[in-house]
PDB file of C-alpha atoms and ligand atoms in Angstrom:
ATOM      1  CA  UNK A   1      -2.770  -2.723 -15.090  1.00 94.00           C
ATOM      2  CA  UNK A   2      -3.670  -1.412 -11.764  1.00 96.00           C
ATOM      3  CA  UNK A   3      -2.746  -2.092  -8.433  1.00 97.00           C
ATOM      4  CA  UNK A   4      -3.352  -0.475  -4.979  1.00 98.00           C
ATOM      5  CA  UNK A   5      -1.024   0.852  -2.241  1.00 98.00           C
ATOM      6  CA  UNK A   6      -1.430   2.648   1.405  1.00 98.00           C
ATOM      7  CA  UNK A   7       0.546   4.997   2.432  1.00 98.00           C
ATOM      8  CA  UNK A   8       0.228   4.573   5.887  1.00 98.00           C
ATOM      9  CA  UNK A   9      -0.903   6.062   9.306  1.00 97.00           C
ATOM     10  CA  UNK A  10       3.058   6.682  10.135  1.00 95.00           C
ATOM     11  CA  UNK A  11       4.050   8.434   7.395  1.00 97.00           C
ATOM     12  CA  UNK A  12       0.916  10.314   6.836  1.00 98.00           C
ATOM     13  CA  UNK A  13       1.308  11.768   9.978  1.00 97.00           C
ATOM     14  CA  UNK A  14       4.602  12.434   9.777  1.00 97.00           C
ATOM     15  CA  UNK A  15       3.912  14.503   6.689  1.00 98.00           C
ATOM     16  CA  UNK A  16       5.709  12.030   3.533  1.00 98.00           C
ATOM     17  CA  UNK A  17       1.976  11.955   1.508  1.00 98.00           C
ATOM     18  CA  UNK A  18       3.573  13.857  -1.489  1.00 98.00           C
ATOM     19  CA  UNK A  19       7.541  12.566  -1.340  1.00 98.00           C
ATOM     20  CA  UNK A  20       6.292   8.946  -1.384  1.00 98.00           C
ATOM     21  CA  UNK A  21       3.710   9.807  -4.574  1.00 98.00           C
ATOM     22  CA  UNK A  22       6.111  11.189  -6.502  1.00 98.00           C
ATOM     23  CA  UNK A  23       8.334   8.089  -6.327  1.00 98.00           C
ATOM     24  CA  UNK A  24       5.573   6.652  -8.500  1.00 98.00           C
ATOM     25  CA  UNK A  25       4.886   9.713 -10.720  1.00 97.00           C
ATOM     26  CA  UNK A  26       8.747  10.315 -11.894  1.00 96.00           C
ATOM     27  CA  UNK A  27       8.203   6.572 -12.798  1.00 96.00           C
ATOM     28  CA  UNK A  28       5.554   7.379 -15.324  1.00 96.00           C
ATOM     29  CA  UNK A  29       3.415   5.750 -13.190  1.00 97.00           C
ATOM     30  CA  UNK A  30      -0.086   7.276 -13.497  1.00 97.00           C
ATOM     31  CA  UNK A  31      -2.711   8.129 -10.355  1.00 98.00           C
ATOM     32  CA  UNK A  32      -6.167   6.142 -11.436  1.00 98.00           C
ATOM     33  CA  UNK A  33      -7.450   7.302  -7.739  1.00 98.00           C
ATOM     34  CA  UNK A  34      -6.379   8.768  -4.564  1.00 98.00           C
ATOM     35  CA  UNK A  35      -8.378   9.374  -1.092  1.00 98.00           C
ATOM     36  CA  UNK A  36      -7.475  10.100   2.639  1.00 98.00           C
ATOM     37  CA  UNK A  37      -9.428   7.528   4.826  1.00 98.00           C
ATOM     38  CA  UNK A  38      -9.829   6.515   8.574  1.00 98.00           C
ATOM     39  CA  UNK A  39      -9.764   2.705   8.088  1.00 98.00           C
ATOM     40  CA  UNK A  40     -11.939   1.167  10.377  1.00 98.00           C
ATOM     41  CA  UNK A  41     -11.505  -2.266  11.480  1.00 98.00           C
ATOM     42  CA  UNK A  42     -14.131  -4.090   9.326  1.00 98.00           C
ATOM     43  CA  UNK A  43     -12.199  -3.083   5.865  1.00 98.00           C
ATOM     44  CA  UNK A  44      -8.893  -3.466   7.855  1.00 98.00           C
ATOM     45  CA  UNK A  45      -9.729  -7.275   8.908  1.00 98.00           C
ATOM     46  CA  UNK A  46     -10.613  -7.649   4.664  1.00 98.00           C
ATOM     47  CA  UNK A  47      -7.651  -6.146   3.749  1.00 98.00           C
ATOM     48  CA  UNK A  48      -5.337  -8.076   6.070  1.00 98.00           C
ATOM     49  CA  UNK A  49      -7.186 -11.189   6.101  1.00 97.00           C
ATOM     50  CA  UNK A  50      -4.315 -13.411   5.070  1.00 96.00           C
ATOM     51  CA  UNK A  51      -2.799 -12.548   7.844  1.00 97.00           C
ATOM     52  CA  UNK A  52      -5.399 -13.605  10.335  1.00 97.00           C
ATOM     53  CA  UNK A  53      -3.899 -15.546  12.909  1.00 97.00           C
ATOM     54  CA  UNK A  54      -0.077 -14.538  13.104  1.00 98.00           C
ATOM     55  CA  UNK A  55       1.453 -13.317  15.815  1.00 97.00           C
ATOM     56  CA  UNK A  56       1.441  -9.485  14.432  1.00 97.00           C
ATOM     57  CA  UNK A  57      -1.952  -9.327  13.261  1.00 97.00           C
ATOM     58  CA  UNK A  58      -3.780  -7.781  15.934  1.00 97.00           C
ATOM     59  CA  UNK A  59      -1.099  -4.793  15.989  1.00 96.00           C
ATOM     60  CA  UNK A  60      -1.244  -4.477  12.569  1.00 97.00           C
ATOM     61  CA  UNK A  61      -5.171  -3.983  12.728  1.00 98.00           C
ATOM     62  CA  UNK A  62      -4.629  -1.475  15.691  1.00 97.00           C
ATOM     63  CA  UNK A  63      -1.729   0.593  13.464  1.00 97.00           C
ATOM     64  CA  UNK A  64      -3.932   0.824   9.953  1.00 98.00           C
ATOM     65  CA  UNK A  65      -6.818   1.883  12.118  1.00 98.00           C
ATOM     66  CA  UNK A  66      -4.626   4.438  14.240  1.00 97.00           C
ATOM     67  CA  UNK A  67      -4.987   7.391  12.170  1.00 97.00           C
ATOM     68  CA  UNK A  68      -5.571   8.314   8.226  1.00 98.00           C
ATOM     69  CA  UNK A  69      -4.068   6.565   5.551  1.00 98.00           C
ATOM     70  CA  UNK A  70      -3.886   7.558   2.084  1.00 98.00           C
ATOM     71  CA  UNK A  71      -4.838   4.778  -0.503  1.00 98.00           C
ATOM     72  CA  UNK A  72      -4.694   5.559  -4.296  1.00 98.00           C
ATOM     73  CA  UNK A  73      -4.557   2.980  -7.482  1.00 98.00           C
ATOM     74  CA  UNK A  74      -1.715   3.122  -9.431  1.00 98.00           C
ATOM     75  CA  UNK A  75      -2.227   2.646 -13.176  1.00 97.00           C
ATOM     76  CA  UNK A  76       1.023   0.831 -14.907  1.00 96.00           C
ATOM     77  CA  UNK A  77       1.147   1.427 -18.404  1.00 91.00           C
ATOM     78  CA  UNK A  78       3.273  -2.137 -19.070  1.00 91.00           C
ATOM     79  CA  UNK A  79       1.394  -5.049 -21.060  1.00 91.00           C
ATOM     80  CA  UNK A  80       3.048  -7.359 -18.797  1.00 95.00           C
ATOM     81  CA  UNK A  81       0.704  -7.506 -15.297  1.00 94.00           C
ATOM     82  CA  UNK A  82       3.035  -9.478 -12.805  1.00 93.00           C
ATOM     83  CA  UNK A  83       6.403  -7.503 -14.127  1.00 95.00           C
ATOM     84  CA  UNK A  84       3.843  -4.087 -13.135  1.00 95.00           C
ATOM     85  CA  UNK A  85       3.252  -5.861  -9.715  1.00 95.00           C
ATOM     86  CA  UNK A  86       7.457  -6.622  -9.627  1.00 95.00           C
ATOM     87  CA  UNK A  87       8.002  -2.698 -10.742  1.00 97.00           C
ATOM     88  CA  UNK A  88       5.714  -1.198  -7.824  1.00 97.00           C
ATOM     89  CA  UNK A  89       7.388  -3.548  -4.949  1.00 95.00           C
ATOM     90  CA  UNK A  90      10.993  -2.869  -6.185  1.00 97.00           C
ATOM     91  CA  UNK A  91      10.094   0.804  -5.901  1.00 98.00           C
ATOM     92  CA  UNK A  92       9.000   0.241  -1.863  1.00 98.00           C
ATOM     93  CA  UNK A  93      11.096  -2.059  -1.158  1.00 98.00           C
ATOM     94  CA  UNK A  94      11.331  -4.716   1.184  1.00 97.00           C
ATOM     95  CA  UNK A  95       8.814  -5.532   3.933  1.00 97.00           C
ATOM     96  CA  UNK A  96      11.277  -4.950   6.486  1.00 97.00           C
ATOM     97  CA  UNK A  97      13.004  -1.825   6.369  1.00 96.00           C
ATOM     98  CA  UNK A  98      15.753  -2.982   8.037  1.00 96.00           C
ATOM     99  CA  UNK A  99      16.276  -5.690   4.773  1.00 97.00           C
ATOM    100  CA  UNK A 100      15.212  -2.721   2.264  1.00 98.00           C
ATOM    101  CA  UNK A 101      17.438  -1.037  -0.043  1.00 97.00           C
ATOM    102  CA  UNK A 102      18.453   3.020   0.133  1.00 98.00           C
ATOM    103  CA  UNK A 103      16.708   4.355  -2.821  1.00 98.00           C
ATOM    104  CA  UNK A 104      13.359   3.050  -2.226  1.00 98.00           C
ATOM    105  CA  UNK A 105      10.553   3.688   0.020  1.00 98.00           C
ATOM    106  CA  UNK A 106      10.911   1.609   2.786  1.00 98.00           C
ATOM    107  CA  UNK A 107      14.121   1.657   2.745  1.00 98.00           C
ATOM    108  CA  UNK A 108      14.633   5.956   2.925  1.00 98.00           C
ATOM    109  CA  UNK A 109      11.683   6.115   5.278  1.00 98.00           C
ATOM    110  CA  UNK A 110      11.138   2.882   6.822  1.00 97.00           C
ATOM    111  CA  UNK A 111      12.200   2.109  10.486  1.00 96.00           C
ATOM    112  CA  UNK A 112       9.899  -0.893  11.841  1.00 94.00           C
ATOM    113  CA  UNK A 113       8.373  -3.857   9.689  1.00 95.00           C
ATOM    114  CA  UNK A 114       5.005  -3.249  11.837  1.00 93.00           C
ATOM    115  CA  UNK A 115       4.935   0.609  10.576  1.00 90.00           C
ATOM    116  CA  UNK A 116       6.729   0.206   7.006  1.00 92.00           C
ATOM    117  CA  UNK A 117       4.729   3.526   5.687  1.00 97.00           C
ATOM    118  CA  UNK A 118       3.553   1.874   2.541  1.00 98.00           C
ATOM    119  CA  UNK A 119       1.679  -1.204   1.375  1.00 98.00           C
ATOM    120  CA  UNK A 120       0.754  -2.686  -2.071  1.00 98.00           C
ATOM    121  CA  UNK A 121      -0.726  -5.468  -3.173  1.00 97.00           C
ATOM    122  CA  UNK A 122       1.391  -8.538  -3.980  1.00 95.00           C
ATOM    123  CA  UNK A 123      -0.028 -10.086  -7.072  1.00 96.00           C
ATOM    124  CA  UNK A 124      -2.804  -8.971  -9.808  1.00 95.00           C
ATOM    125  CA  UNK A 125      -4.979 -11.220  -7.562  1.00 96.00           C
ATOM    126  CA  UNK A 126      -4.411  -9.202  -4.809  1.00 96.00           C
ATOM    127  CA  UNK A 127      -4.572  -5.967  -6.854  1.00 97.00           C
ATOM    128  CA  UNK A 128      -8.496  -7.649  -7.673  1.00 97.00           C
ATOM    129  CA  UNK A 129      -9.194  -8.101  -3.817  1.00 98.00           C
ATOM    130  CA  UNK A 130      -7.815  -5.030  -2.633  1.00 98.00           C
ATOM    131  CA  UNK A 131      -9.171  -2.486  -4.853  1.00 98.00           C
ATOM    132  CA  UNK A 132     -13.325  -2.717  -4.293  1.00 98.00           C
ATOM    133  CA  UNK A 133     -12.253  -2.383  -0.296  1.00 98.00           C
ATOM    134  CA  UNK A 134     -11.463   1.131  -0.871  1.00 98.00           C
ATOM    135  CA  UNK A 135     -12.709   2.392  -4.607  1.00 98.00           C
ATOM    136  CA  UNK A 136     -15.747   2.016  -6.544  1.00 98.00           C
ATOM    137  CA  UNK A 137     -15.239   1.627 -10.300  1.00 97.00           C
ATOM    138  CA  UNK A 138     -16.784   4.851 -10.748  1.00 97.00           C
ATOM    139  CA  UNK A 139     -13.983   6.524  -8.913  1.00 98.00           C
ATOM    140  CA  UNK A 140     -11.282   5.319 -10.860  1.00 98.00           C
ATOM    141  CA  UNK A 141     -10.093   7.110 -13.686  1.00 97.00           C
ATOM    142  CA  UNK A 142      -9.052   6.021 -16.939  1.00 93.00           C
ATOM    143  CA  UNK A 143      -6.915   8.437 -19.462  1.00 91.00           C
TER     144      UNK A 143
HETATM  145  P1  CMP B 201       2.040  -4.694   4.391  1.00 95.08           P
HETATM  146  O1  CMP B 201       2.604  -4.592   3.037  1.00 95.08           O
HETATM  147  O2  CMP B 201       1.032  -3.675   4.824  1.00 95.08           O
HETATM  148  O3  CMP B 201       1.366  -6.131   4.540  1.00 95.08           O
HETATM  149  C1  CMP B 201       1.227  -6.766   5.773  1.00 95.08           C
HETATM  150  C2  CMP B 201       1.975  -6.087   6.857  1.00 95.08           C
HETATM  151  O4  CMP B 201       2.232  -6.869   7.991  1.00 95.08           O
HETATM  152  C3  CMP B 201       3.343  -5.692   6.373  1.00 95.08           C
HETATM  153  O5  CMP B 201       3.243  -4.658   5.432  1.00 95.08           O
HETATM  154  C4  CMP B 201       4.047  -5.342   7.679  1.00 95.08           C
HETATM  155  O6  CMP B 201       3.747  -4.020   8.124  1.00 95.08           O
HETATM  156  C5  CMP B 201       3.377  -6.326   8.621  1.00 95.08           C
HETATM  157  N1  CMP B 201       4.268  -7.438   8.927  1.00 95.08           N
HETATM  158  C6  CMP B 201       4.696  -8.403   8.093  1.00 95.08           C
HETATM  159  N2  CMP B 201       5.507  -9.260   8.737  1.00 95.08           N
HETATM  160  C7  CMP B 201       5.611  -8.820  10.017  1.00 95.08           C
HETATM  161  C8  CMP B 201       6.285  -9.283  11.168  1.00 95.08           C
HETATM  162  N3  CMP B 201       7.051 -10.370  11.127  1.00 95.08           N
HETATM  163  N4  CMP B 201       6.149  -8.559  12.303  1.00 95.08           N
HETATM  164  C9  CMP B 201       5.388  -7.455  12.347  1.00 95.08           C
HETATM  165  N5  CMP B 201       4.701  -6.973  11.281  1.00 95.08           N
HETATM  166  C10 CMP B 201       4.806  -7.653  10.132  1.00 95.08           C
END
């Protein structure tokens, strides 16, 4: 089962690329593809387009297109899809750092909900949208 997450532009730049990976790799949870990208706002406005309209959506289109992000596909080796999608969001965390536990991402690294370092998708129908913005199948790597 895969499903995609963003490390984003704050804690790219502030250097947490490989501590927030290997949250997912002492997991067992396997890398099906990884790339640094600038997002600009056309796949930014695909990605967040659920939350067109709200009251934080044109700051969170200026943040993900602030600086590099690092998106990769996690591969979940679990026959159960939605308990893989439950598995990658207990190990963030919380939207809101300030609500997220100690122990996982957003919660050790997190400050603000508008720059929580790390997104992933919230359901395998999601995981279907979000994917193609950033990978082609080619790119992704079974094994
Ligand atoms: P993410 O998982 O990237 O999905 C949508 C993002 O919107 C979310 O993380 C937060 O960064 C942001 N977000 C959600 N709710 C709020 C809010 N109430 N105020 C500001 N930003 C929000």
């Amino acid at each position: 089962m895969r499903t995609l997450i963003i490390i984003k532009p704050w804690a790219v730049s502030r250097g947490l690329v490989g501590e927030i990976l290997s949250r997912f790799e002492r997991r067992g949870i396997r890398l099906a593809g990884l790339k640094v990208v600038k997002v600009d706002r056309e796949r930014a406005e695909k990605l967040y387009a659920v939350h067109k309209g709200k009251e934080f959506y044109e700051s969170l289109i200026k943040h993900i297109t602030s600086s590099p992000v690092v998106v990769g596909v996690l591969d979940i080796g679990i026959d159960d899809p939605e308990g893989a999608i439950r598995l990658v969001r207990k190990i963030i965390g919380a939207t809101d750092p300030a609500k997220a536990e100690m122990g996982t991402i957003r919660g050790d690294f997190g400050l603000r909900i508008d720059r929580n370092v790390i997104h992933a998708s919230d359901s395998t129908k999601s995981a279907k949208y979000e994917i193609p913005i950033f990978f082609d199948e080619d790119e992704l790597v079974e094994y």
